[in-house]
Coordinates of C-alpha atoms and ligand atoms in Angstrom, one line a residue:
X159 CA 12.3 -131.5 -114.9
X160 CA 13.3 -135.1 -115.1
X161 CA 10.2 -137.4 -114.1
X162 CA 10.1 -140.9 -113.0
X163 CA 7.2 -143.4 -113.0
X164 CA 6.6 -146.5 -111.3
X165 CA 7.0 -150.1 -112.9
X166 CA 4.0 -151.9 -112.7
X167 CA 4.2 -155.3 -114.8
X168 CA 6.6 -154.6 -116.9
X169 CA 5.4 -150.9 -117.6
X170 CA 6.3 -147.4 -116.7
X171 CA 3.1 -145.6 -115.4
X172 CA 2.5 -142.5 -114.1
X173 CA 1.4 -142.1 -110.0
X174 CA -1.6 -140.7 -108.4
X175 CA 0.9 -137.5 -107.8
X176 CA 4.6 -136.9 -107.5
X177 CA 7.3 -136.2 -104.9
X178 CA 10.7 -134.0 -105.6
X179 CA 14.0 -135.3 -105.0
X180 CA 16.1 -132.8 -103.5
X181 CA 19.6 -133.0 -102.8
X182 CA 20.7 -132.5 -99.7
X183 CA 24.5 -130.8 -100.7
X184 CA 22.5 -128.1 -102.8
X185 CA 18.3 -127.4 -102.1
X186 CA 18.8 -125.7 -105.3
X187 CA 19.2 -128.9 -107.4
X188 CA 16.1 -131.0 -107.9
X189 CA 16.9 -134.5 -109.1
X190 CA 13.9 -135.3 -110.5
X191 CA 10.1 -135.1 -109.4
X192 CA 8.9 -139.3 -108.6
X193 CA 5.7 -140.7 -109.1
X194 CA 3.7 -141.2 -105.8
X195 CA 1.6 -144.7 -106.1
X196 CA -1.6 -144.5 -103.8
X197 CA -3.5 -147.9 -102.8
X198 CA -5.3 -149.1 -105.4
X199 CA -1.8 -148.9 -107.7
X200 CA 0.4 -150.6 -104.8
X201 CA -2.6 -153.5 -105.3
X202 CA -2.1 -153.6 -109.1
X203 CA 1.2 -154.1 -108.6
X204 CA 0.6 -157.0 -106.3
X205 CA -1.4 -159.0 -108.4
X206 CA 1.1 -158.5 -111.6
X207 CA 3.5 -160.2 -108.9
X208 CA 1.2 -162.8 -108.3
X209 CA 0.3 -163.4 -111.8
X210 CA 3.9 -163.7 -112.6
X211 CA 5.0 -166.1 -109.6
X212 CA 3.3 -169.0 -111.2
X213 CA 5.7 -168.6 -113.8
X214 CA 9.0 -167.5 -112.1
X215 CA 8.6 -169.8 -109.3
X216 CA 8.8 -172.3 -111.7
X217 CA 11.5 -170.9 -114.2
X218 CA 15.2 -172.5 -114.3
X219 CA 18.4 -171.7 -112.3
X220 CA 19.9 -170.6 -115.3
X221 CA 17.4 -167.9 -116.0
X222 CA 17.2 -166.5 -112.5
X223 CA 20.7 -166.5 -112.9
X224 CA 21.1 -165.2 -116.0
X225 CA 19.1 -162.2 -114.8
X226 CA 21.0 -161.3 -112.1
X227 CA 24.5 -161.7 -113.6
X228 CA 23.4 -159.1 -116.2
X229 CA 21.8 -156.7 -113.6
X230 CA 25.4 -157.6 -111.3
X231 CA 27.5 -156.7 -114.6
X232 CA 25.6 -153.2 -115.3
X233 CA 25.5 -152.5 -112.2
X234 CA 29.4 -152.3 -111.6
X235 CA 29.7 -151.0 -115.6
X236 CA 27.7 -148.0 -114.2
X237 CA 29.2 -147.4 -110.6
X238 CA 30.8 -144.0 -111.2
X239 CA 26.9 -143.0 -112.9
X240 CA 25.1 -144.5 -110.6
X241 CA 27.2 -143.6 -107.5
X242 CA 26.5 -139.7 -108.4
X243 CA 22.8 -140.5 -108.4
X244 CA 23.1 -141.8 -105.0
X245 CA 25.6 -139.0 -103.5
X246 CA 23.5 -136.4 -105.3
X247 CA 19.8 -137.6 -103.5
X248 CA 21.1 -139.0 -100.0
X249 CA 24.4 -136.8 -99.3
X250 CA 27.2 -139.7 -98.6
X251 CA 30.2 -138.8 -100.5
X252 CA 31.2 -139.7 -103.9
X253 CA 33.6 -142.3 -103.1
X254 CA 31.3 -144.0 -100.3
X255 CA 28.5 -143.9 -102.4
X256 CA 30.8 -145.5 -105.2
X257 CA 31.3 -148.0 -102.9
X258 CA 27.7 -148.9 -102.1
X259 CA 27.0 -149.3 -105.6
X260 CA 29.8 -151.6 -106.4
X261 CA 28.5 -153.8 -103.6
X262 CA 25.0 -154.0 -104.9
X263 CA 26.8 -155.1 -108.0
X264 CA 28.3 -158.0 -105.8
X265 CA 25.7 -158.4 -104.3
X266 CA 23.7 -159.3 -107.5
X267 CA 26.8 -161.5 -108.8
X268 CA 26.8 -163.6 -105.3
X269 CA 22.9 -164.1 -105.5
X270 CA 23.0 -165.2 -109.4
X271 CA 25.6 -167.9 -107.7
X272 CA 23.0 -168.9 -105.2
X273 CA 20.2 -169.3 -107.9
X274 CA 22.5 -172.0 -108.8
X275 CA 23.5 -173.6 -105.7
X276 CA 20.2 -173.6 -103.3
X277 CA 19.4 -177.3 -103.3
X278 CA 18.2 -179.7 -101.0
X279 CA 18.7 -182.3 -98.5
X280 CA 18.2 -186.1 -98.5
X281 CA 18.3 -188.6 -95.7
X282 CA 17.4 -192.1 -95.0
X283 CA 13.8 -192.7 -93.1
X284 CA 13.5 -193.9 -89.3
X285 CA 11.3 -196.2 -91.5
X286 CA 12.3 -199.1 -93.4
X287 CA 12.8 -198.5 -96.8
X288 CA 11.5 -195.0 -97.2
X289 CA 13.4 -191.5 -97.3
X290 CA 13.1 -188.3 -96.7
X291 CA 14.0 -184.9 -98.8
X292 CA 14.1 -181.8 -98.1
X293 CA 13.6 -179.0 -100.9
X294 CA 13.1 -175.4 -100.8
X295 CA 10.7 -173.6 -102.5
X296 CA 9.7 -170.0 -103.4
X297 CA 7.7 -167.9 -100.5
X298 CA 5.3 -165.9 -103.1
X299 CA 4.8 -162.0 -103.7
X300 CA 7.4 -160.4 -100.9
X301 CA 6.9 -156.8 -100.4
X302 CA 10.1 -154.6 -99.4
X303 CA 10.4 -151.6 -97.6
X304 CA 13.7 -150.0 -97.2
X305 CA 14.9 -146.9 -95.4
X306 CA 16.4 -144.0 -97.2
X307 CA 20.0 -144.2 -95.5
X308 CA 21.8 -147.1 -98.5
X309 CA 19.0 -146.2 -101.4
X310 CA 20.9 -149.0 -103.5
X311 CA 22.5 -151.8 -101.3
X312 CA 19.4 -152.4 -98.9
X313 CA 17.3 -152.7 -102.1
X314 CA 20.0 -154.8 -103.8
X315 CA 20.2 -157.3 -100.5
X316 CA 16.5 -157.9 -100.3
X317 CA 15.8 -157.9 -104.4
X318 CA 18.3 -160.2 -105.4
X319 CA 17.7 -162.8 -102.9
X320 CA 14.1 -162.9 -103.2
X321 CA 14.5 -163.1 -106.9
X322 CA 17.4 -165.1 -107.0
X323 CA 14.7 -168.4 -105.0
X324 CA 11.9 -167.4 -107.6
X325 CA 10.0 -165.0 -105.5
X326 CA 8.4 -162.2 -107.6
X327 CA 9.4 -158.5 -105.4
X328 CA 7.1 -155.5 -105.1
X329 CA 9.5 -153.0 -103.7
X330 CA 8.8 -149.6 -102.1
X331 CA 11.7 -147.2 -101.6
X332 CA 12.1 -144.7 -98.7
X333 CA 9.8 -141.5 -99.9
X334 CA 12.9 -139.4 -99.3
X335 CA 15.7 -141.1 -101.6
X336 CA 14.0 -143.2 -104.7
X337 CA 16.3 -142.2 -107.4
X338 CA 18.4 -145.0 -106.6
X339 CA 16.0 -147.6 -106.3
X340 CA 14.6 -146.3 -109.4
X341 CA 17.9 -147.1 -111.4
X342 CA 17.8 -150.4 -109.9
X343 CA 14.5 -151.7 -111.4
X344 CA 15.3 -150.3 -114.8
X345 CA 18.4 -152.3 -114.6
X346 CA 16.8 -155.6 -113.5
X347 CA 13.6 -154.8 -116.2
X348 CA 16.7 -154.3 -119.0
X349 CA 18.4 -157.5 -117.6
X350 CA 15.2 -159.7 -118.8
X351 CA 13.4 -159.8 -115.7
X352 CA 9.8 -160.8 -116.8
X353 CA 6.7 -159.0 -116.7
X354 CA 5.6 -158.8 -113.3
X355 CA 8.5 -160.4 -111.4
X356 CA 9.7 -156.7 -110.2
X357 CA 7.5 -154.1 -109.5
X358 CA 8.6 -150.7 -108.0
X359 CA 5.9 -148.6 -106.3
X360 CA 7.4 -145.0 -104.8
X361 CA 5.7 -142.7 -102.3
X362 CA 4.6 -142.8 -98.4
X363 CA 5.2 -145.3 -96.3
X364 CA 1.7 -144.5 -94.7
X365 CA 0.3 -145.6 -98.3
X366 CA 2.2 -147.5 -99.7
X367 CA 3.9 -149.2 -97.2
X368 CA 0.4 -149.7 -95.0
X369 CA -0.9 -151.3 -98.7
X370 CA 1.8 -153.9 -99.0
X371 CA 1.6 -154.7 -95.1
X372 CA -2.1 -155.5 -94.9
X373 CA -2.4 -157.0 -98.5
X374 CA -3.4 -160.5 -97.7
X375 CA -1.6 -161.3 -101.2
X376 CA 1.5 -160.5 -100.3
X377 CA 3.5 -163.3 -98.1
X378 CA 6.7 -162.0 -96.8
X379 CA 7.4 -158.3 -95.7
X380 CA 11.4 -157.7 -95.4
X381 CA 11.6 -154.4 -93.5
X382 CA 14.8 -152.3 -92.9
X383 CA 14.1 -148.6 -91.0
X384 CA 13.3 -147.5 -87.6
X385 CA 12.8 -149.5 -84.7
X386 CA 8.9 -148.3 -84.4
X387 CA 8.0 -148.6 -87.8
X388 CA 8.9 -151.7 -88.0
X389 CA 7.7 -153.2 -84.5
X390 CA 3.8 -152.0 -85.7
X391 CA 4.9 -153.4 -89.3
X392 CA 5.7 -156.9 -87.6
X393 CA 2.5 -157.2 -85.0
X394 CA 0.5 -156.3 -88.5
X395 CA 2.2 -159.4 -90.4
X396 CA 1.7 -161.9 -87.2
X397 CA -1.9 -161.1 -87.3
X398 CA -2.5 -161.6 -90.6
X399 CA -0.2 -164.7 -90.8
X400 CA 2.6 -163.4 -92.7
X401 CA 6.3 -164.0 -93.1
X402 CA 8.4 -160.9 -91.9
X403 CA 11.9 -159.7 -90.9
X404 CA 12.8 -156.5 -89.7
X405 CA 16.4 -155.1 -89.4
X406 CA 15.8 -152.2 -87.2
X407 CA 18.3 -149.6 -85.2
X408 CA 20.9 -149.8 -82.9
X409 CA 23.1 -148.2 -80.4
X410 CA 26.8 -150.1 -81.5
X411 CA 29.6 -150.1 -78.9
X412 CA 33.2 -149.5 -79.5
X413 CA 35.1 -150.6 -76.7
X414 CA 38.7 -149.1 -76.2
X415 CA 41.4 -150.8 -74.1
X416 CA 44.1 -149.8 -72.6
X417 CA 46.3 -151.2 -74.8
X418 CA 44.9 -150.5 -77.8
X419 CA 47.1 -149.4 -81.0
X420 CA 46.0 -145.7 -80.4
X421 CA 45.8 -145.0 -84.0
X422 CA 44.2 -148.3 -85.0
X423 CA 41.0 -146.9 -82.5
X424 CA 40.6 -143.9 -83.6
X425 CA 40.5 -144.3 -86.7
X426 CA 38.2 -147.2 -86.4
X427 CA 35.6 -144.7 -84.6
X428 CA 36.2 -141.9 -86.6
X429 CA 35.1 -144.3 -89.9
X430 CA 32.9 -145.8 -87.5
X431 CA 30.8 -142.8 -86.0
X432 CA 31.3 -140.0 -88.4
X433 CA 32.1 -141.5 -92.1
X434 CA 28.6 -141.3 -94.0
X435 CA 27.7 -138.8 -91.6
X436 CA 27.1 -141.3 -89.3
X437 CA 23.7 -142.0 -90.6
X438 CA 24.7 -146.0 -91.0
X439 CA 22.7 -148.4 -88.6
X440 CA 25.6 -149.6 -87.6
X441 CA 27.2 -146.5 -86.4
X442 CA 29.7 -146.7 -83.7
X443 CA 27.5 -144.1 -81.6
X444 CA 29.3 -145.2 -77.7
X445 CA 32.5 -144.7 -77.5
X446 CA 33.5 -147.0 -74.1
X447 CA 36.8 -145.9 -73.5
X448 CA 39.3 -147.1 -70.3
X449 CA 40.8 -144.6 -68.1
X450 CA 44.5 -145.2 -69.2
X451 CA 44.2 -144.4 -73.1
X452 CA 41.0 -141.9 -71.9
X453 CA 42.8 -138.8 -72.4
X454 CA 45.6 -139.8 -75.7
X455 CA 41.9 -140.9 -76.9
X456 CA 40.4 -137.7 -76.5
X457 CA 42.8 -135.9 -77.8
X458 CA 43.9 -137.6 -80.8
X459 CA 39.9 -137.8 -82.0
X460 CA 39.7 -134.1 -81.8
X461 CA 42.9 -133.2 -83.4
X462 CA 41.3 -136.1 -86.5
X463 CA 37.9 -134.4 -86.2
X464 CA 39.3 -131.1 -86.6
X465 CA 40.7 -132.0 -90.1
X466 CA 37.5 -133.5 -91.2
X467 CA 36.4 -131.6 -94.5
X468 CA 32.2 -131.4 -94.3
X469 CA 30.8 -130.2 -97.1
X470 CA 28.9 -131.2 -101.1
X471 CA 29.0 -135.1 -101.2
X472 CA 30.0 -134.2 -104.9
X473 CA 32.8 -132.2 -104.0
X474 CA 36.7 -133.7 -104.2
X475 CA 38.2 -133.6 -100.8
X476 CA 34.6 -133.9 -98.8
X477 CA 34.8 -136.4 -96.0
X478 CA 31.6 -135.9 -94.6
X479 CA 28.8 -135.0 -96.7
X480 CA 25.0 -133.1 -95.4
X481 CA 22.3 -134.3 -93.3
X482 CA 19.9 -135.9 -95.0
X483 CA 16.9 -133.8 -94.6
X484 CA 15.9 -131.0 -92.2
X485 CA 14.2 -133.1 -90.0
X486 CA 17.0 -135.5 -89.3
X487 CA 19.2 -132.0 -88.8
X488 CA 16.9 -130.8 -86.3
X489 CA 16.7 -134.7 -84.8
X490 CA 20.6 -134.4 -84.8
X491 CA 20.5 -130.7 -82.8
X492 CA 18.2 -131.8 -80.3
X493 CA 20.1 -134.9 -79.0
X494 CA 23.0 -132.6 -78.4
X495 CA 20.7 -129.9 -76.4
X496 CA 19.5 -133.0 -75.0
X497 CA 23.0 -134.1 -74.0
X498 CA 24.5 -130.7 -73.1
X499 CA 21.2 -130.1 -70.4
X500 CA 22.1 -133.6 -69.2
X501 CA 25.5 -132.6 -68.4
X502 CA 27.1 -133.6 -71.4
X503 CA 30.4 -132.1 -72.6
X504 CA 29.9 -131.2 -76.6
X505 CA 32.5 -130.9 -78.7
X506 CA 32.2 -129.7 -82.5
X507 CA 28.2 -130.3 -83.7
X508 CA 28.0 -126.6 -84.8
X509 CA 26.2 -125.9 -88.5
X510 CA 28.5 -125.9 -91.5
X511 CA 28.4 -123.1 -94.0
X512 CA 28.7 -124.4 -97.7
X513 CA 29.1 -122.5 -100.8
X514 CA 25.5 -124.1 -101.4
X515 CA 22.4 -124.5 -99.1
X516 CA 22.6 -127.9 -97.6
X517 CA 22.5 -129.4 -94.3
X518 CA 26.1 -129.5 -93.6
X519 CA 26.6 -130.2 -89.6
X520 CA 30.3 -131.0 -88.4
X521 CA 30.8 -134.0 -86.6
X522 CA 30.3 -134.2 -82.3
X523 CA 31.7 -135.7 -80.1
X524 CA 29.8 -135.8 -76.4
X525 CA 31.9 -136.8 -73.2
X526 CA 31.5 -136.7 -69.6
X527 CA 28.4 -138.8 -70.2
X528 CA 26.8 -142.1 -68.6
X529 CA 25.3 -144.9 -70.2
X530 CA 21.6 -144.1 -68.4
X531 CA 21.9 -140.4 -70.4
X532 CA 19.3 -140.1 -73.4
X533 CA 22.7 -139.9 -76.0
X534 CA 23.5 -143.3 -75.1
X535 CA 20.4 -145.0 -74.9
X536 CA 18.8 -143.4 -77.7
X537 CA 19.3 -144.0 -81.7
X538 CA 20.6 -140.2 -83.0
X539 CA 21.0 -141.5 -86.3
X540 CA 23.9 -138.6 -87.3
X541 CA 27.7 -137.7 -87.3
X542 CA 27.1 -137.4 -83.3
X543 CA 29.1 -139.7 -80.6
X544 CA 29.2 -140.3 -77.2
X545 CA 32.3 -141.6 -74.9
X546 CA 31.5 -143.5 -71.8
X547 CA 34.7 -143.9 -69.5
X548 CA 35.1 -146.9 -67.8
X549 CA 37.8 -148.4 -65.2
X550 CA 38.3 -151.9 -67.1
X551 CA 37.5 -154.0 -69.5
X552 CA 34.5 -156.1 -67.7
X553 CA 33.3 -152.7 -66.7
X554 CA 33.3 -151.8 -70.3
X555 CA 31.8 -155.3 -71.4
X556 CA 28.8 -154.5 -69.1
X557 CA 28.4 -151.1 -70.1
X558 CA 28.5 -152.4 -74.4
X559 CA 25.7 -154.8 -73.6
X560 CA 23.6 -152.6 -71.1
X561 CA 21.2 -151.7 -74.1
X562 CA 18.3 -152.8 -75.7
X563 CA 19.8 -152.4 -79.0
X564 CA 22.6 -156.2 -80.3
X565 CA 23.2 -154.9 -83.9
X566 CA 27.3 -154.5 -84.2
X567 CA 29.7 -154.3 -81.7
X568 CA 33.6 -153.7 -81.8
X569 CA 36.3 -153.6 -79.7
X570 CA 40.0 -152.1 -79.7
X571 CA 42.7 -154.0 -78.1
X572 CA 45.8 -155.5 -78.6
X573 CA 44.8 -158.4 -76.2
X574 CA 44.3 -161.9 -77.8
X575 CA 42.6 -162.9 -74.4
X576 CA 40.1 -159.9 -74.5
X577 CA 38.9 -159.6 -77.7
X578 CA 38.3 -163.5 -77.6
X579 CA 36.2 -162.8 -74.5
X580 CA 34.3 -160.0 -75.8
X581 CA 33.7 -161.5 -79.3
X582 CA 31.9 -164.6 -77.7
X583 CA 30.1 -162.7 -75.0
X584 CA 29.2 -159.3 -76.6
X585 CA 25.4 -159.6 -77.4
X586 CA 24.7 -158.3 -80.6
X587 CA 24.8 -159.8 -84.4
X588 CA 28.3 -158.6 -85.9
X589 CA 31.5 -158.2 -83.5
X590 CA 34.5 -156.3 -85.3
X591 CA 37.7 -156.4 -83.7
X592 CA 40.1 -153.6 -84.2
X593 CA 38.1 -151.8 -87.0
X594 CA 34.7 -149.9 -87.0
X595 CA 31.6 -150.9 -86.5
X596 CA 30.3 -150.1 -89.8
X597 CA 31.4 -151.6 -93.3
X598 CA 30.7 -155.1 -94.1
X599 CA 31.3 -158.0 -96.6
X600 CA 28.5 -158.5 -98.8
X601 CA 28.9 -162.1 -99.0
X602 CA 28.2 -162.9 -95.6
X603 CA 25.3 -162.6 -93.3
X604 CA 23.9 -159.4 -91.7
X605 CA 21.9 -158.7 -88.8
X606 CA 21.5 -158.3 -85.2
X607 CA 19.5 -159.3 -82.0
X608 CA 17.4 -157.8 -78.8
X609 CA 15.7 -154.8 -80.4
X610 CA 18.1 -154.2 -83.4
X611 CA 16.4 -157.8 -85.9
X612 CA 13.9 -160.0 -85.9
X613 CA 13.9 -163.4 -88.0
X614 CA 16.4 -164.2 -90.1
X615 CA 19.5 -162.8 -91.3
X616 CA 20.0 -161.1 -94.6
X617 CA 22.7 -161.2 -97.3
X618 CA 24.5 -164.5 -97.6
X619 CA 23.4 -167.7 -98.2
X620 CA 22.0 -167.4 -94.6
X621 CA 19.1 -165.1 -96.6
X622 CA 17.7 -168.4 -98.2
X623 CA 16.4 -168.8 -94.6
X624 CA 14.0 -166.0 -95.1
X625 CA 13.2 -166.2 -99.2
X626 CA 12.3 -170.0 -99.3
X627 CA 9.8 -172.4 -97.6
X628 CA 11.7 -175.8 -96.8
X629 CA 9.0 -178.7 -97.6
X630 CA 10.1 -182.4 -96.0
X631 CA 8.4 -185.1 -98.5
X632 CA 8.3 -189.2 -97.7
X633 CA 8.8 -191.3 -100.4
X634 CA 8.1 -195.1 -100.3
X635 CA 9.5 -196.3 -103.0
X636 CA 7.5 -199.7 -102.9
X637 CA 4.0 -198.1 -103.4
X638 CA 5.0 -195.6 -106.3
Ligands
NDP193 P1 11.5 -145.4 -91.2 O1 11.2 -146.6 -90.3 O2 10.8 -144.2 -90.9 O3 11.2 -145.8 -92.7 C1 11.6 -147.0 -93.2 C2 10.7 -147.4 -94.4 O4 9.4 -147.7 -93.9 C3 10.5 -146.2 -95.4 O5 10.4 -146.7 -96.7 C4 9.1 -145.7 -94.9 O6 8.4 -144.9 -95.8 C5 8.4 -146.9 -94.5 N1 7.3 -146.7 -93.6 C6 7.0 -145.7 -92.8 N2 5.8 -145.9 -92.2 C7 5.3 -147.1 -92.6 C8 4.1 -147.8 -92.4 N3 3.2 -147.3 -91.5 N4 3.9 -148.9 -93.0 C9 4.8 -149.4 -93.9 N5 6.0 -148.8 -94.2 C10 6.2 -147.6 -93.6 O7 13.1 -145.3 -91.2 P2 14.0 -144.3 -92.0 O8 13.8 -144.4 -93.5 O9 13.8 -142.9 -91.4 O10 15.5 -144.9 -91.8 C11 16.2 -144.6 -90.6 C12 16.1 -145.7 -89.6 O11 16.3 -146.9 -90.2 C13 17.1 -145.5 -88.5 O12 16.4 -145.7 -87.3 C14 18.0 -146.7 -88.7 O13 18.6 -147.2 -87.5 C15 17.2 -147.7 -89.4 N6 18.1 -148.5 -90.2 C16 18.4 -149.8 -89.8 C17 19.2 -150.6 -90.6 C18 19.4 -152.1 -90.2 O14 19.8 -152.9 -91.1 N7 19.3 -152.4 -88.9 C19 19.7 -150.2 -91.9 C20 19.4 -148.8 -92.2 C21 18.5 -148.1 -91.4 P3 8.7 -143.4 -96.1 O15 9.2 -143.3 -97.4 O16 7.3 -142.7 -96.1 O17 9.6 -142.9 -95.0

């Protein structure tokens, strides 16, 4: 069996215990057993991050850079590789999880850019004869915790900012997926990264996790995962004076006009609310749907869902790959009991049978449902959607932003004048119009509002925001 340890200051070293990495498609196939950090090793590794900062916050653009464009180039070298890891431990299919490699390749590339081109300000004084700049500098140690649902681009998003401004990163991967993660460390530790700089500690988010969070060593905590984790995550950090962000769930809208290109909608929600089995964040999980196109609607997504092939993320011809685990399954099953006993109309939803044990579920689609129902108020977090039918398009607009969730939102029409109007008054972070809710550039920013983000946005330059401290010096010339 394949083992992996953590990296601790530049060395691999065994956990207190280890955790196996199953995959999802095939319970048969282990993908490695992971080393399991407790405490006192999640603390080692924060003081080889704050031994190291005094040198990295201090090294050149051209060596951040450097770094990153090597981890950016094997990265993409080793996308078909490394995108078989990923299918193989979190169950999206080969091509999306391709995909998400290649983007934390970009992702890498873009940042190496922005070691390069973070600068500063400078203005002339309300005084006479002084000015003012404006720099930025490094935060310190960051800790980051990432969910299990992109094991490589969440990582890649927070790491290569953070490094990319001379922070030094203890990372902790979701328990469930680290073989991804994994990869990604040896890559940046191959690429030159110093001693110290990145540090990978794997196991619970109880342990580990809890370790990072109350460390008073560590100054920023970026947190992407569930909307309670990371509320008691960011109350911990405001007590204890830290810096944090937390990109959390959400409950996206897809709004569907009457004149919408018919084809164009569905499939923007069938990408949008089934496509990596609809475990994405920024799902399309409400279908709001005028009366009009209601019933072409209805049909046509049935007739698509029908000829969606679920089955082993490895497999040619798979569209929709497993569950991730049997507790998201059972999470997935319940909603639609829950939905059904509320008077919801399911369609599809039923178990898949593989030629392998895994936790193949085909894709459901819930209608005759209301926005106050459980399905549409809650975060399911599988290849389950509900359709809301409304009479018109303000009706709709009210219905998209009656939740506490802002993350993404899209709408469907072939209306200049209503997709301008929903674009400016939808309330949530990322608006898509005519195309799903899910799939974004990795070049600009990321994020949502209400109860889907808090601080700033990730990915971009907008992440600087988060990864540097801006400090405003005086200078009088005269007295130096
Ligand atoms: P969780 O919130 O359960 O876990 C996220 C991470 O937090 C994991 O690494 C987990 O560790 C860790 N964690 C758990 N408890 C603690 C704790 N007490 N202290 C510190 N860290 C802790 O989310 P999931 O991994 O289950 O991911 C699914 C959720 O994430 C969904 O609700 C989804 O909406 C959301 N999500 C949001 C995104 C966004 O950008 N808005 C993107 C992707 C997902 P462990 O390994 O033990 O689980």
């Amino acid at each position: 069996m394949s083992q992996f340890a953590n990296y601790i200051d530049g060395q691999w070293v065994d956990g207190a215990s280890v955790s196996r990495n199953v995959n999802p498609s095939n319970l048969d196939d282990v993908i490695g057993e992971f080393a399991q950090a407790d405490a006192e090793q999640t603390h080692r590794a924060i003081s080889a991050a704050r031994k190291a900062f005094a040198q990295w916050s201090l090294s050149t653009p051209q060596q951040r850079f450097d770094v990153l464009d090597q981890a950016g180039s094997a990265i993409l070298a080793r996308k078909a590789e490394l995108g078989k890891v990923l299918a193989r431990e979190e169950g999206k299919t080969l091509p999306e999880a391709i995909g998400e490699v290649g983007r934390a390749g970009q992702i890498f590339k873009f940042f190496a850019g922005e070691a390069l081109r973070v600068g500063g300000e400078v203005m002339p004084s309300v005084r006479p004869g002084m000015t003012v700049e404006m720099t930025r500098e490094p935060v310190g140690v960051v800790g980051l915790i990432t969910p299990w649902n992109f094991p490589i681009a969440i990582p890649a998003w927070k790491i290569a900012p953070a490094l990319a401004y001379g922070n030094t990163v203890v990372i902790k991967p979701a328990d469930l997926v680290p073989g991804s993660t994994w990869e990604l460390v040896k890559i940046i530790a191959e690429a030159g990264a110093p001693a110290g700089v990145i540090n990978l500690v794997m196991g619970r988010g109880s342990v580990v996790g809890e370790a990072l969070v109350s460390s008073p060593d560590v100054d920023a905590i970026s947190f992407t995962g569930s909307v309670s984790t990371g509320r008691a995550i960011g109350a911990k950090c405001f007590d204890s004076g830290k810096k944090f962000q937390l990109e959390m769930g959400g409950k996206n809208p897809m709004v569907v006009l009457d004149d919408a290109d018919l084809n164009v909608a569905i499939e923007a929600c069938i990408n949008g609310a089934f496509y990596s089995t609809g475990q994405r964040c920024t799902a399309s999980s409400r279908l709001i749907v005028t009366a009009g196109i209601y019933d072409r609607f209805i049909d046509g997504m049935k007739a698509r869902m029908r000829a969606l092939k679920v089955g082993d993320a490895l497999a040619d011809g798979t569209h929709i790959g497993p569950v991730v685990d049997d507790k998201q399954l059972a999470q997935d099953e319940r909603y639609l009991a829950i939905a059904r006993d509320e008077g919801g109309t399911v369609f599809g939803g039923e178990r898949v049978e593989g030629s392998t044990r895994g936790y193949f579920l085909a894709p459901a689609l819930v209608t005759e449902t209301t926005p106050a129902m459980r399905i549409n108020r809650e975060e399911v977090f599988g290849p389950v959607a509900s359709v809301i039918k409304v009479k018109d398009y303000q009706e709709a607009l009210a219905v998209a932003n009656g939740t506490e969730f802002g993350l993404s939102a899209g709408i469907c029409t072939t209306s200049l004048k209503y997709a301008s109007h929903f674009r400016r008054h939808v309330q949530a972070g990322m608006v898509m119009v005519n195309t799903a809710t899910a799939g974004v550039d990795y070049h600009v920013p990321f994020g949502g509002r209400k109860g889907s983000s808090y601080g700033p946005r990730e990915q971009g330059a907008y992440a600087r925001e988060f990864y540097t401290s801006v400090k405003t010096a005086y200078i009088n010339p005269g007295a130096v």
